[in-house]
mmCIF file of C-alpha atoms and ligand atoms in Angstrom:
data_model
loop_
_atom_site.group_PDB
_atom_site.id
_atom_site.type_symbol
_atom_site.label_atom_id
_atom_site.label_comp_id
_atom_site.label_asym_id
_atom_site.label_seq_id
_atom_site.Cartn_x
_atom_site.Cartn_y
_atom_site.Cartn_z
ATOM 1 C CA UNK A 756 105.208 116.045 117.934
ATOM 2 C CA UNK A 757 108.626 113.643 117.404
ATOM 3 C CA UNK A 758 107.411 110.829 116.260
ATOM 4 C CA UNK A 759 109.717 107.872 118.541
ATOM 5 C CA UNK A 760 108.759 104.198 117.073
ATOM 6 C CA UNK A 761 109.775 101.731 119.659
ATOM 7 C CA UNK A 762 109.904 98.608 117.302
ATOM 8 C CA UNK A 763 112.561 95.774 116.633
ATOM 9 C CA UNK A 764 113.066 97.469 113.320
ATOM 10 C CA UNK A 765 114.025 100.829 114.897
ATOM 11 C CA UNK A 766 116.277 100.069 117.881
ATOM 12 C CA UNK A 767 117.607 96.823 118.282
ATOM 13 C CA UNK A 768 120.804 95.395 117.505
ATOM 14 C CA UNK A 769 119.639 94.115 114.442
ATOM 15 C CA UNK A 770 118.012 91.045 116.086
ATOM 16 C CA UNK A 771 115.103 90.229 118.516
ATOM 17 C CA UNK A 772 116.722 92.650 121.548
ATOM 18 C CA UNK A 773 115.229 95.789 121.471
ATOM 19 C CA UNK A 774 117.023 98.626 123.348
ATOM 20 C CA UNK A 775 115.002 101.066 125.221
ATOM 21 C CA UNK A 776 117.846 102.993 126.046
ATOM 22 C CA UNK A 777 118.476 103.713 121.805
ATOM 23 C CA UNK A 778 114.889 104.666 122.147
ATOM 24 C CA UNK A 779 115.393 106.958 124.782
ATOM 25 C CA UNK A 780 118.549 108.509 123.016
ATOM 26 C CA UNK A 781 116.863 108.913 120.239
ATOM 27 C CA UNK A 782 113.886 111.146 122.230
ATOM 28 C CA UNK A 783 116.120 113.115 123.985
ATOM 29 C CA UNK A 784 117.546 114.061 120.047
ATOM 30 C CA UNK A 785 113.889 114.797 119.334
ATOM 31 C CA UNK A 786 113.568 117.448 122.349
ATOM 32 C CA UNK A 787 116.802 119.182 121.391
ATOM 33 C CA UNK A 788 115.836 119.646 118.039
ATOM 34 C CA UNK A 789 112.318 121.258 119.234
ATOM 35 C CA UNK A 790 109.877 118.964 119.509
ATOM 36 C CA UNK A 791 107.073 119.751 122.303
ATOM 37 C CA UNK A 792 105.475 116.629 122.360
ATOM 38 C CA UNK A 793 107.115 112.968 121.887
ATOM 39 C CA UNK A 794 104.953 110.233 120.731
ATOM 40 C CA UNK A 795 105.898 106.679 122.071
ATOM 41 C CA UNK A 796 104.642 103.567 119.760
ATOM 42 C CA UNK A 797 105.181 99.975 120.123
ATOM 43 C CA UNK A 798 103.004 98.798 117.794
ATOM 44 C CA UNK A 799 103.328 99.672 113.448
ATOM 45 C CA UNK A 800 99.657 101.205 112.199
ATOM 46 C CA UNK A 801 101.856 101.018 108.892
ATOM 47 C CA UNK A 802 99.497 99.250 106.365
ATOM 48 C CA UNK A 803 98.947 95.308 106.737
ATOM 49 C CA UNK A 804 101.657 95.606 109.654
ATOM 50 C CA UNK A 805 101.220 92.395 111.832
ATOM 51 C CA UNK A 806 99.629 93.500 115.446
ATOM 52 C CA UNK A 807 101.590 92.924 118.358
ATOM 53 C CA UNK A 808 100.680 91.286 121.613
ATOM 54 C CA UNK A 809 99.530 93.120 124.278
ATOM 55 C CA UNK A 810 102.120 92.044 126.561
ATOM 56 C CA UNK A 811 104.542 92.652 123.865
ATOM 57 C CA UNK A 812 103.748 96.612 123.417
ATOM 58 C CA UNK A 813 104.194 97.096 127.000
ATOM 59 C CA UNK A 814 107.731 95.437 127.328
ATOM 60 C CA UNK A 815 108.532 98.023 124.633
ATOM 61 C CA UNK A 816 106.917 101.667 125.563
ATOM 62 C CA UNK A 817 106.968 101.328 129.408
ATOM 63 C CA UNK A 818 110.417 101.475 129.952
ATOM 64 C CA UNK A 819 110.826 104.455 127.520
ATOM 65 C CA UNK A 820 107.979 105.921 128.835
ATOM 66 C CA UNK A 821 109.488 105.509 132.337
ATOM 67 C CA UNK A 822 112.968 106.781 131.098
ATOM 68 C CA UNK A 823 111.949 109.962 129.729
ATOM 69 C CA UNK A 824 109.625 111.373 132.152
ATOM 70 C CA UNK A 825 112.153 111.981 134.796
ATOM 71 C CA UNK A 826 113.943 113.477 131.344
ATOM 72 C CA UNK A 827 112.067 115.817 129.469
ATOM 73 C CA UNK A 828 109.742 118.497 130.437
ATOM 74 C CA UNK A 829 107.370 118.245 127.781
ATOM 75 C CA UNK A 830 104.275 116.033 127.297
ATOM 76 C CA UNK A 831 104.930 112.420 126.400
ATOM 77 C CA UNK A 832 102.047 110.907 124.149
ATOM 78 C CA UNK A 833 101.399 107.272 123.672
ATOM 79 C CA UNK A 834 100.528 105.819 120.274
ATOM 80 C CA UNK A 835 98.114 103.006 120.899
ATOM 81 C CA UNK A 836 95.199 101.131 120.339
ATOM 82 C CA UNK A 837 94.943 99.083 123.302
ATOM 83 C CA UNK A 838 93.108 100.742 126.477
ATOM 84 C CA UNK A 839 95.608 98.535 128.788
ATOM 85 C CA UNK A 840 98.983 99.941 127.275
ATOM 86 C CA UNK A 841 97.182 103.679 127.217
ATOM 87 C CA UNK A 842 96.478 103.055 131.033
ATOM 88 C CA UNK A 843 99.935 101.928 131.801
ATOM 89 C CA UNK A 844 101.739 104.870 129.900
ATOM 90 C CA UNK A 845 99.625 106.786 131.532
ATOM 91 C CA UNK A 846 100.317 105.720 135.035
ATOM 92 C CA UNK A 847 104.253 105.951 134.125
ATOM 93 C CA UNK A 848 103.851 109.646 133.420
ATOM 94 C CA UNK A 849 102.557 109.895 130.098
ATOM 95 C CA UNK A 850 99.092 112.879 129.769
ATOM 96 C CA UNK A 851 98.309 112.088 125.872
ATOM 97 C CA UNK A 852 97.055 108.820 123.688
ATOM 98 C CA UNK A 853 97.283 108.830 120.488
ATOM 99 C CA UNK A 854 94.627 106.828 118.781
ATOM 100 C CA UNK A 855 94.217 105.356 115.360
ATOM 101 C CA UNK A 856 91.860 103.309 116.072
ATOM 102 C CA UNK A 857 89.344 106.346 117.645
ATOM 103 C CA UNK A 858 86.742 104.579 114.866
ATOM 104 C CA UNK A 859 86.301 101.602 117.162
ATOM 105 C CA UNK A 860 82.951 101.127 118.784
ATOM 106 C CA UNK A 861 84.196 99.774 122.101
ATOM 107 C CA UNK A 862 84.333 102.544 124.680
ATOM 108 C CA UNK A 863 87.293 100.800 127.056
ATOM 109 C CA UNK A 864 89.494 103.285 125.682
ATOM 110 C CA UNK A 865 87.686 106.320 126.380
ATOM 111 C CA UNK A 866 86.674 105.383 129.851
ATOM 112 C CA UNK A 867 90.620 105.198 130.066
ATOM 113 C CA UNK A 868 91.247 108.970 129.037
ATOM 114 C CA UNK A 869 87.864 110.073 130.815
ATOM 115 C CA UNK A 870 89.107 108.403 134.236
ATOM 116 C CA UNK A 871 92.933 109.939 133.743
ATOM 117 C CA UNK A 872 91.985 113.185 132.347
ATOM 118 C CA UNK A 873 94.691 112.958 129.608
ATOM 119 C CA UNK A 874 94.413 114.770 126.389
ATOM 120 C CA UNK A 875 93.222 111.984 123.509
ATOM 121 C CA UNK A 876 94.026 112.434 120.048
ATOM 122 C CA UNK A 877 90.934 111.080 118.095
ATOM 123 C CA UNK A 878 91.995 110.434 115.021
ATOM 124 C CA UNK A 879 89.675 109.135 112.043
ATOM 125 C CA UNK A 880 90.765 105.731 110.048
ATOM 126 C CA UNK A 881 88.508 103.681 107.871
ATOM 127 C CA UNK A 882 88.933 99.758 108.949
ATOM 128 C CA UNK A 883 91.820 98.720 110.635
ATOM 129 C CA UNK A 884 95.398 98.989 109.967
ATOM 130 C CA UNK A 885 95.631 95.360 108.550
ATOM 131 C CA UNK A 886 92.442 96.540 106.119
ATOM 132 C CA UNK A 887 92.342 99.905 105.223
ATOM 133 C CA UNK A 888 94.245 100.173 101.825
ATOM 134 C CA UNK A 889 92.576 97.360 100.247
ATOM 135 C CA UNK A 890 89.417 99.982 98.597
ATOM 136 C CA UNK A 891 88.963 102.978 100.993
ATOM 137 C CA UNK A 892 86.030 104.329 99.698
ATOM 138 C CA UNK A 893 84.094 107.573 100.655
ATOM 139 C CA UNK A 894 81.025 109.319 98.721
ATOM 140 C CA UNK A 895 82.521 112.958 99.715
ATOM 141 C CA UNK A 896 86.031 111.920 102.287
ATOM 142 C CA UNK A 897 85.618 115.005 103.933
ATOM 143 C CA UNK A 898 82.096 115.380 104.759
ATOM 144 C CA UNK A 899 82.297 111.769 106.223
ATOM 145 C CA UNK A 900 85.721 112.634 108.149
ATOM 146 C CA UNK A 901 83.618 116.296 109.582
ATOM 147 C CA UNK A 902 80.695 113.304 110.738
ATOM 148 C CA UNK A 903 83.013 110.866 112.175
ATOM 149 C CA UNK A 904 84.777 113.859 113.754
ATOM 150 C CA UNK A 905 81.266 115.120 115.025
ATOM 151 C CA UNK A 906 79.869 111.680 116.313
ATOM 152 C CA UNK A 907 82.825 110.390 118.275
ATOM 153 C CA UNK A 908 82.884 114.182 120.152
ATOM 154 C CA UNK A 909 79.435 113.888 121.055
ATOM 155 C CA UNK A 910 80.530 109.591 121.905
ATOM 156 C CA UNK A 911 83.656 110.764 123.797
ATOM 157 C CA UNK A 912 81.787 113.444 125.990
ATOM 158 C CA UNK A 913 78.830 111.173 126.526
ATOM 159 C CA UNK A 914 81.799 108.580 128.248
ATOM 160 C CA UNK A 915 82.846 111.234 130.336
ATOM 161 C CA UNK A 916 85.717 112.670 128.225
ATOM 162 C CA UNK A 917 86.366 116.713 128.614
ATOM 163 C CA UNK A 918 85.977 118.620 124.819
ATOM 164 C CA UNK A 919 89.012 120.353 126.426
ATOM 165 C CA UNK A 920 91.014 116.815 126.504
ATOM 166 C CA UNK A 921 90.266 116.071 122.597
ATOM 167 C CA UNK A 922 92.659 116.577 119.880
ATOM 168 C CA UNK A 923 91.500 115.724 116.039
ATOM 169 C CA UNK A 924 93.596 114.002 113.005
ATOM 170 C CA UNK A 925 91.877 113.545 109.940
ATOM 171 C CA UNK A 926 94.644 110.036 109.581
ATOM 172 C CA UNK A 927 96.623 110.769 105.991
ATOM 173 C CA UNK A 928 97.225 107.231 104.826
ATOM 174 C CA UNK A 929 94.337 105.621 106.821
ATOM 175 C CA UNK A 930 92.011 103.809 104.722
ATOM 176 C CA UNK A 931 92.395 106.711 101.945
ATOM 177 C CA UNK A 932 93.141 106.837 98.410
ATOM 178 C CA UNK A 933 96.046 109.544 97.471
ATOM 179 C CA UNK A 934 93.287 111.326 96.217
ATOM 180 C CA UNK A 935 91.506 111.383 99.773
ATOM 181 C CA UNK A 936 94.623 112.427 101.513
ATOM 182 C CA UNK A 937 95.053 115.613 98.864
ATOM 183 C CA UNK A 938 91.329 116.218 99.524
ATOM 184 C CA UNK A 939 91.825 116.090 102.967
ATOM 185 C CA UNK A 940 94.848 118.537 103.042
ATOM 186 C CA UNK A 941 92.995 120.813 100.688
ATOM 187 C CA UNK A 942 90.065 121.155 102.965
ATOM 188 C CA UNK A 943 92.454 121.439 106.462
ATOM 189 C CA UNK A 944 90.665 125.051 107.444
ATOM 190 C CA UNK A 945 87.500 123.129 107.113
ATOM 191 C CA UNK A 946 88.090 121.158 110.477
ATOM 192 C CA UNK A 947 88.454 124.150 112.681
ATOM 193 C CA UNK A 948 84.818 124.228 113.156
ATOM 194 C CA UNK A 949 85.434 121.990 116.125
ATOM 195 C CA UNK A 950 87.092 124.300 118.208
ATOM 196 C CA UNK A 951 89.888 121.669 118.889
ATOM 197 C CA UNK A 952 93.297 121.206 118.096
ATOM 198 C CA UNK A 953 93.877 119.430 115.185
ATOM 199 C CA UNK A 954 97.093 117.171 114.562
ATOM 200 C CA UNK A 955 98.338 115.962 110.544
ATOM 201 C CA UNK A 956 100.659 112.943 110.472
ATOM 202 C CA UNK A 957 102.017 112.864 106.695
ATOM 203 C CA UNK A 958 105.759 112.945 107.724
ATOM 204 C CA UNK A 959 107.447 110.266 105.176
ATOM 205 C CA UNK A 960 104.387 108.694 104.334
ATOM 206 C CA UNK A 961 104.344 106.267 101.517
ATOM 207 C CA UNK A 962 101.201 108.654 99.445
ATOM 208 C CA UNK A 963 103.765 111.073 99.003
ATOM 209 C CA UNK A 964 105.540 108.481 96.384
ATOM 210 C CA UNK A 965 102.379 107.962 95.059
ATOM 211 C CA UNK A 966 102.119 111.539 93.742
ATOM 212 C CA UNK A 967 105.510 112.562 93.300
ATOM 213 C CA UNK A 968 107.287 109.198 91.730
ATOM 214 C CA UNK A 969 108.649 105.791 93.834
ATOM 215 C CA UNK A 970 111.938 106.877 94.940
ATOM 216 C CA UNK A 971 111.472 110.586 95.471
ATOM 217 C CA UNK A 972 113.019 111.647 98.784
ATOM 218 C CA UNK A 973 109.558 112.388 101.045
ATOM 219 C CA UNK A 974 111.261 115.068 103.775
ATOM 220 C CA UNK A 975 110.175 117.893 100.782
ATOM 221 C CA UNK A 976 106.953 117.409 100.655
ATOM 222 C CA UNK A 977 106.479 116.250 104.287
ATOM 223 C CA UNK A 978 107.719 119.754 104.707
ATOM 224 C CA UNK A 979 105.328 121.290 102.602
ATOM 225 C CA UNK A 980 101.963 119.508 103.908
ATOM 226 C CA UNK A 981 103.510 121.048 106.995
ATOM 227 C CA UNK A 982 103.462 124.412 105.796
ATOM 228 C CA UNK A 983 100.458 124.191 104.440
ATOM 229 C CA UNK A 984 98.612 122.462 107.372
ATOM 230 C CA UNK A 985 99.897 125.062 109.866
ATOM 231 C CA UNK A 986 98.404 127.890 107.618
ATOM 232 C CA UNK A 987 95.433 125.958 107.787
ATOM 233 C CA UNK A 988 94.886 126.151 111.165
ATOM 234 C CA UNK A 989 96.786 122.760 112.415
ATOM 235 C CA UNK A 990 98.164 123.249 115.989
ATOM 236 C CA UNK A 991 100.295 119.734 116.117
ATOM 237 C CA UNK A 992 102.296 118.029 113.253
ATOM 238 C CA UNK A 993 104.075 114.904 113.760
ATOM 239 C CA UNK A 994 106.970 114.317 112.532
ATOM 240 C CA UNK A 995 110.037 112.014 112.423
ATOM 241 C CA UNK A 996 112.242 114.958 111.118
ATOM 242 C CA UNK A 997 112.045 117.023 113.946
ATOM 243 C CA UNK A 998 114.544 119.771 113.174
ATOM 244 C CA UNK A 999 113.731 120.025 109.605
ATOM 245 C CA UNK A 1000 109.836 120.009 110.536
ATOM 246 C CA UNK A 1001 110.419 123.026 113.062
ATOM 247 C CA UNK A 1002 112.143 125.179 111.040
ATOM 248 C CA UNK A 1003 109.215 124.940 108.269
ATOM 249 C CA UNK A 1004 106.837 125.986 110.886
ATOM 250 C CA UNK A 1005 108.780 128.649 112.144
ATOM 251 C CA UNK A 1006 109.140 130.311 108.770
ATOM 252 C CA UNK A 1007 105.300 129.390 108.012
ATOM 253 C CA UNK A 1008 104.380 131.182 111.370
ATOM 254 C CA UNK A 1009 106.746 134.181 110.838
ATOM 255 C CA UNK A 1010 105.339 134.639 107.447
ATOM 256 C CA UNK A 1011 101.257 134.660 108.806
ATOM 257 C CA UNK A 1012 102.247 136.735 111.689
ATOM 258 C CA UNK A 1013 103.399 139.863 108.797
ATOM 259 C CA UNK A 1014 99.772 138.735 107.354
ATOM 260 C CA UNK A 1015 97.740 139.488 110.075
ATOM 261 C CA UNK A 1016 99.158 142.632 111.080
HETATM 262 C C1 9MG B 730 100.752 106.548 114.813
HETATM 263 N N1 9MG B 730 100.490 107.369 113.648
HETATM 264 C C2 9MG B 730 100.964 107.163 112.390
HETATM 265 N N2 9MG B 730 100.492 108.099 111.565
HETATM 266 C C3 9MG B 730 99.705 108.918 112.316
HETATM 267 C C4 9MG B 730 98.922 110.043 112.045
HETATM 268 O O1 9MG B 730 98.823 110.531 110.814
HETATM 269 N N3 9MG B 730 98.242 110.618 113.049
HETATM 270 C C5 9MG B 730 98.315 110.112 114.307
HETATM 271 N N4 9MG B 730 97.594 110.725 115.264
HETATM 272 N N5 9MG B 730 99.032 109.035 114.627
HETATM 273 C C6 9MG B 730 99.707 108.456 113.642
#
Protein backbone atom coordinates (compact mmCIF):
# COMPACT_ATOMS: atom_id res chain seq x y z
CA UNK A 1 0.00 0.00 0.00
CA UNK A 2 1.89 3.54 -1.27
CA UNK A 3 1.32 5.63 1.19
CA UNK A 4 0.28 9.30 -0.99
CA UNK A 5 -0.11 12.27 1.76
CA UNK A 6 -2.04 14.98 0.12
CA UNK A 7 -0.96 17.86 2.54
CA UNK A 8 0.47 21.50 2.02
CA UNK A 9 3.69 20.08 3.33
CA UNK A 10 3.91 17.40 0.61
CA UNK A 11 2.85 19.04 -2.67
CA UNK A 12 2.56 22.55 -2.85
CA UNK A 13 4.74 25.11 -4.10
CA UNK A 14 6.02 25.77 -0.90
CA UNK A 15 3.04 27.98 0.09
CA UNK A 16 -0.77 27.63 0.74
CA UNK A 17 -1.47 26.10 -3.11
CA UNK A 18 -1.55 22.62 -3.00
CA UNK A 19 -1.17 20.76 -6.34
CA UNK A 20 -3.21 17.75 -6.93
CA UNK A 21 -1.62 17.11 -10.02
CA UNK A 22 2.14 16.62 -7.89
CA UNK A 23 -0.07 14.34 -5.94
CA UNK A 24 -1.19 12.48 -8.72
CA UNK A 25 2.45 12.27 -10.21
CA UNK A 26 3.61 11.18 -7.34
CA UNK A 27 0.85 7.99 -7.29
CA UNK A 28 1.38 7.09 -10.59
CA UNK A 29 5.44 6.72 -9.27
CA UNK A 30 3.93 4.59 -6.51
CA UNK A 31 2.12 2.08 -9.09
CA UNK A 32 5.24 1.74 -11.21
CA UNK A 33 7.29 0.87 -8.49
CA UNK A 34 4.64 -1.97 -7.35
CA UNK A 35 2.38 -0.82 -5.14
CA UNK A 36 -1.24 -2.59 -5.29
CA UNK A 37 -3.03 -0.35 -3.27
CA UNK A 38 -2.57 3.65 -2.97
CA UNK A 39 -3.70 5.29 0.12
CA UNK A 40 -5.00 8.95 -0.32
CA UNK A 41 -4.80 11.28 3.02
CA UNK A 42 -5.63 14.80 3.51
CA UNK A 43 -5.49 14.98 6.90
CA UNK A 44 -1.81 14.23 9.27
CA UNK A 45 -2.73 11.35 12.15
CA UNK A 46 1.06 12.33 12.87
CA UNK A 47 1.09 12.99 16.69
CA UNK A 48 -0.50 16.40 18.04
CA UNK A 49 -0.97 17.24 14.16
CA UNK A 50 -3.67 20.06 14.02
CA UNK A 51 -7.09 18.48 12.40
CA UNK A 52 -8.23 19.84 9.31
CA UNK A 53 -11.64 21.04 8.30
CA UNK A 54 -13.89 18.95 6.77
CA UNK A 55 -14.30 21.00 3.82
CA UNK A 56 -10.64 21.34 3.74
CA UNK A 57 -9.81 17.38 3.37
CA UNK A 58 -12.12 17.18 0.55
CA UNK A 59 -10.62 20.10 -1.59
CA UNK A 60 -7.46 17.99 -1.16
CA UNK A 61 -8.25 14.02 -1.78
CA UNK A 62 -11.20 14.42 -4.24
CA UNK A 63 -9.47 15.65 -7.01
CA UNK A 64 -6.65 13.03 -6.61
CA UNK A 65 -9.02 10.59 -5.97
CA UNK A 66 -10.84 11.62 -9.18
CA UNK A 67 -7.47 11.80 -11.15
CA UNK A 68 -6.27 8.45 -10.53
CA UNK A 69 -9.17 6.28 -10.95
CA UNK A 70 -9.47 6.77 -14.62
CA UNK A 71 -5.40 6.03 -14.04
CA UNK A 72 -4.56 3.11 -12.23
CA UNK A 73 -6.05 -0.25 -12.09
CA UNK A 74 -5.55 -1.00 -8.64
CA UNK A 75 -7.62 -0.19 -5.51
CA UNK A 76 -7.44 3.37 -4.26
CA UNK A 77 -7.88 3.59 -0.34
CA UNK A 78 -8.81 6.67 1.54
CA UNK A 79 -7.14 7.60 4.82
CA UNK A 80 -9.78 9.25 6.93
CA UNK A 81 -11.59 9.81 9.88
CA UNK A 82 -14.49 11.65 8.74
CA UNK A 83 -17.59 9.46 7.40
CA UNK A 84 -18.35 12.51 4.84
CA UNK A 85 -14.80 12.52 3.08
CA UNK A 86 -14.94 8.37 3.21
CA UNK A 87 -18.39 8.74 1.38
CA UNK A 88 -17.14 11.15 -1.16
CA UNK A 89 -13.88 9.12 -2.05
CA UNK A 90 -15.93 6.55 -2.26
CA UNK A 91 -18.41 7.87 -4.71
CA UNK A 92 -15.27 9.19 -6.89
CA UNK A 93 -14.07 5.62 -7.29
CA UNK A 94 -12.29 4.82 -4.29
CA UNK A 95 -13.42 0.71 -2.60
CA UNK A 96 -11.16 1.06 0.74
CA UNK A 97 -11.09 3.53 4.04
CA UNK A 98 -8.54 3.56 5.99
CA UNK A 99 -9.36 4.32 9.55
CA UNK A 100 -7.40 5.45 12.54
CA UNK A 101 -9.88 6.42 14.32
CA UNK A 102 -11.85 2.67 14.08
CA UNK A 103 -11.78 3.22 18.24
CA UNK A 104 -14.51 5.82 17.95
CA UNK A 105 -17.89 4.97 19.33
CA UNK A 106 -19.97 6.76 16.71
CA UNK A 107 -21.14 4.31 14.07
CA UNK A 108 -21.56 7.12 11.01
CA UNK A 109 -18.57 5.68 9.63
CA UNK A 110 -19.45 2.19 9.48
CA UNK A 111 -22.91 2.72 8.19
CA UNK A 112 -20.71 4.44 5.39
CA UNK A 113 -18.62 1.21 4.47
CA UNK A 114 -21.75 -1.11 5.29
CA UNK A 115 -23.98 0.98 2.70
CA UNK A 116 -20.90 1.06 -0.08
CA UNK A 117 -19.63 -2.32 0.49
CA UNK A 118 -15.97 -1.10 0.50
CA UNK A 119 -13.27 -2.93 2.26
CA UNK A 120 -12.51 -0.89 5.82
CA UNK A 121 -9.30 -1.04 7.41
CA UNK A 122 -10.05 -1.05 11.24
CA UNK A 123 -7.25 -0.09 12.73
CA UNK A 124 -6.74 0.14 16.68
CA UNK A 125 -5.41 3.66 18.29
CA UNK A 126 -5.66 4.62 21.90
CA UNK A 127 -7.18 8.41 22.11
CA UNK A 128 -6.94 10.53 19.33
CA UNK A 129 -4.19 11.68 17.23
CA UNK A 130 -3.88 15.08 19.11
CA UNK A 131 -3.70 12.70 22.54
CA UNK A 132 -2.26 9.55 22.17
CA UNK A 133 1.53 9.99 23.01
CA UNK A 134 1.01 11.89 26.06
CA UNK A 135 0.97 8.21 28.51
CA UNK A 136 -0.37 5.32 26.33
CA UNK A 137 -0.85 2.90 28.78
CA UNK A 138 -1.96 -0.83 28.49
CA UNK A 139 -1.94 -3.67 31.34
CA UNK A 140 -0.88 -6.41 28.54
CA UNK A 141 -0.93 -4.03 24.75
CA UNK A 142 -1.66 -7.00 23.00
CA UNK A 143 -4.34 -8.72 24.77
CA UNK A 144 -6.21 -5.29 24.77
CA UNK A 145 -5.36 -4.71 20.89
CA UNK A 146 -6.82 -8.87 20.27
CA UNK A 147 -10.21 -7.25 22.44
CA UNK A 148 -10.48 -4.07 20.65
CA UNK A 149 -9.85 -6.10 17.47
CA UNK A 150 -12.64 -8.62 18.67
CA UNK A 151 -15.31 -5.99 19.84
CA UNK A 152 -15.30 -3.60 16.91
CA UNK A 153 -15.75 -7.03 14.47
CA UNK A 154 -18.60 -8.10 16.34
CA UNK A 155 -19.63 -3.71 16.35
CA UNK A 156 -18.86 -3.52 12.59
CA UNK A 157 -20.99 -6.68 11.61
CA UNK A 158 -23.76 -5.75 13.99
CA UNK A 159 -23.89 -2.17 11.61
CA UNK A 160 -24.17 -4.16 8.70
CA UNK A 161 -20.47 -4.39 7.68
CA UNK A 162 -19.37 -7.84 5.73
CA UNK A 163 -16.28 -9.81 7.91
CA UNK A 164 -15.21 -10.18 4.23
CA UNK A 165 -14.92 -6.14 3.89
CA UNK A 166 -12.62 -5.82 7.20
CA UNK A 167 -8.99 -5.39 7.19
CA UNK A 168 -7.01 -5.13 10.77
CA UNK A 169 -3.87 -2.78 11.86
CA UNK A 170 -2.73 -3.09 15.19
CA UNK A 171 -1.63 1.22 14.61
CA UNK A 172 2.46 1.26 15.38
CA UNK A 173 2.83 4.73 16.82
CA UNK A 174 -0.83 5.11 17.99
CA UNK A 175 -1.12 5.82 21.52
CA UNK A 176 1.92 3.26 22.19
CA UNK A 177 5.07 3.37 23.97
CA UNK A 178 8.22 2.01 21.76
CA UNK A 179 7.92 -0.74 23.93
CA UNK A 180 4.17 -1.43 22.80
CA UNK A 181 5.02 -1.13 19.19
CA UNK A 182 8.06 -3.94 19.66
CA UNK A 183 5.44 -5.95 21.60
CA UNK A 184 3.12 -5.57 19.04
CA UNK A 185 5.51 -6.63 16.15
CA UNK A 186 6.71 -9.49 18.28
CA UNK A 187 3.30 -10.92 18.69
CA UNK A 188 2.19 -10.18 14.66
CA UNK A 189 1.25 -14.19 14.14
CA UNK A 190 -0.90 -13.67 17.12
CA UNK A 191 -3.56 -11.57 15.11
CA UNK A 192 -4.26 -14.13 12.49
CA UNK A 193 -6.82 -15.63 14.66
CA UNK A 194 -9.23 -13.28 12.97
CA UNK A 195 -9.22 -14.71 9.75
CA UNK A 196 -8.68 -11.18 8.18
CA UNK A 197 -6.11 -9.43 6.50
CA UNK A 198 -4.01 -7.62 8.56
CA UNK A 199 -2.13 -4.29 7.45
CA UNK A 200 1.35 -2.76 9.61
CA UNK A 201 2.08 0.93 8.99
CA UNK A 202 5.73 1.47 10.56
CA UNK A 203 7.26 2.89 7.29
CA UNK A 204 9.55 5.97 8.63
CA UNK A 205 7.93 6.19 11.77
CA UNK A 206 9.43 8.36 14.39
CA UNK A 207 9.66 4.89 17.19
CA UNK A 208 12.15 3.67 14.97
CA UNK A 209 14.57 6.70 16.27
CA UNK A 210 13.51 5.91 19.47
CA UNK A 211 15.22 2.50 19.42
CA UNK A 212 17.88 2.88 17.06
CA UNK A 213 19.31 6.65 17.91
CA UNK A 214 17.72 10.35 16.63
CA UNK A 215 19.16 10.67 13.31
CA UNK A 216 19.39 7.09 12.14
CA UNK A 217 18.10 6.78 8.57
CA UNK A 218 14.47 4.77 9.24
CA UNK A 219 14.11 3.03 5.45
CA UNK A 220 16.40 -0.05 7.30
CA UNK A 221 14.41 -0.87 9.74
CA UNK A 222 11.10 0.07 8.04
CA UNK A 223 12.41 -2.65 5.83
CA UNK A 224 12.91 -5.04 8.39
CA UNK A 225 9.44 -4.71 10.39
CA UNK A 226 8.44 -5.46 6.83
CA UNK A 227 10.14 -8.59 6.61
CA UNK A 228 9.27 -9.59 9.64
CA UNK A 229 5.51 -8.68 9.51
CA UNK A 230 5.06 -10.52 6.19
CA UNK A 231 6.54 -13.75 7.83
CA UNK A 232 4.12 -13.14 10.35
CA UNK A 233 1.29 -13.47 8.45
CA UNK A 234 0.68 -9.58 7.36
CA UNK A 235 -1.05 -9.43 3.91
CA UNK A 236 -0.72 -5.36 3.44
CA UNK A 237 2.24 -3.05 4.47
CA UNK A 238 2.17 0.53 3.87
CA UNK A 239 4.72 2.19 2.87
CA UNK A 240 6.10 5.51 1.54
CA UNK A 241 9.15 3.65 -0.02
CA UNK A 242 7.41 1.72 -2.38
CA UNK A 243 10.20 0.16 -4.44
CA UNK A 244 12.45 -0.45 -1.61
CA UNK A 245 9.37 -1.95 0.46
CA UNK A 246 8.57 -4.45 -2.52
CA UNK A 247 11.67 -5.79 -3.04
CA UNK A 248 11.92 -6.77 0.87
CA UNK A 249 8.75 -8.62 0.46
CA UNK A 250 9.65 -10.28 -2.52
CA UNK A 251 12.82 -11.73 -1.06
CA UNK A 252 10.82 -12.41 2.36
CA UNK A 253 8.17 -14.36 0.24
CA UNK A 254 10.76 -16.19 -1.96
CA UNK A 255 12.56 -17.22 1.10
CA UNK A 256 9.06 -18.83 3.00
CA UNK A 257 8.00 -20.29 -0.21
CA UNK A 258 11.65 -22.77 -0.06
CA UNK A 259 10.25 -23.18 3.73
CA UNK A 260 7.15 -24.63 3.11
CA UNK A 261 8.03 -26.94 0.50
C1 LIG B 1 -2.71 6.92 8.03
N1 LIG B 1 -1.79 6.04 8.73
C2 LIG B 1 -0.60 6.40 9.29
N2 LIG B 1 -0.04 5.34 9.87
C3 LIG B 1 -0.88 4.29 9.67
C4 LIG B 1 -0.88 2.94 10.04
O1 LIG B 1 0.11 2.43 10.77
N3 LIG B 1 -1.91 2.16 9.67
C5 LIG B 1 -2.94 2.68 8.95
N4 LIG B 1 -3.95 1.85 8.63
N5 LIG B 1 -3.01 3.96 8.58
C6 LIG B 1 -2.00 4.74 8.94
Amino acid sequence: MGIVNVTPDSFSDGGKFFKPEAAVAHALQLVEQGADILDIGGESTRPQAQPVSEAEELRRVIPVVEQLVGRVKIPISIDTMKPAVARAALQAGASIVNDVAANRNDDAMWRVVAESGAGYVCMHMQGTPQTMQKNPTYTNVVHEVEEFFAERIARLNACGVLPDQIVLDVGIGFGKSLEHNLQLLAALGSFTKFERPLLLGVSRKSFIEKLLGTGTARLPASLACASLAVASGVQIIRAHDVAETVHAIRMTEAILARKKE
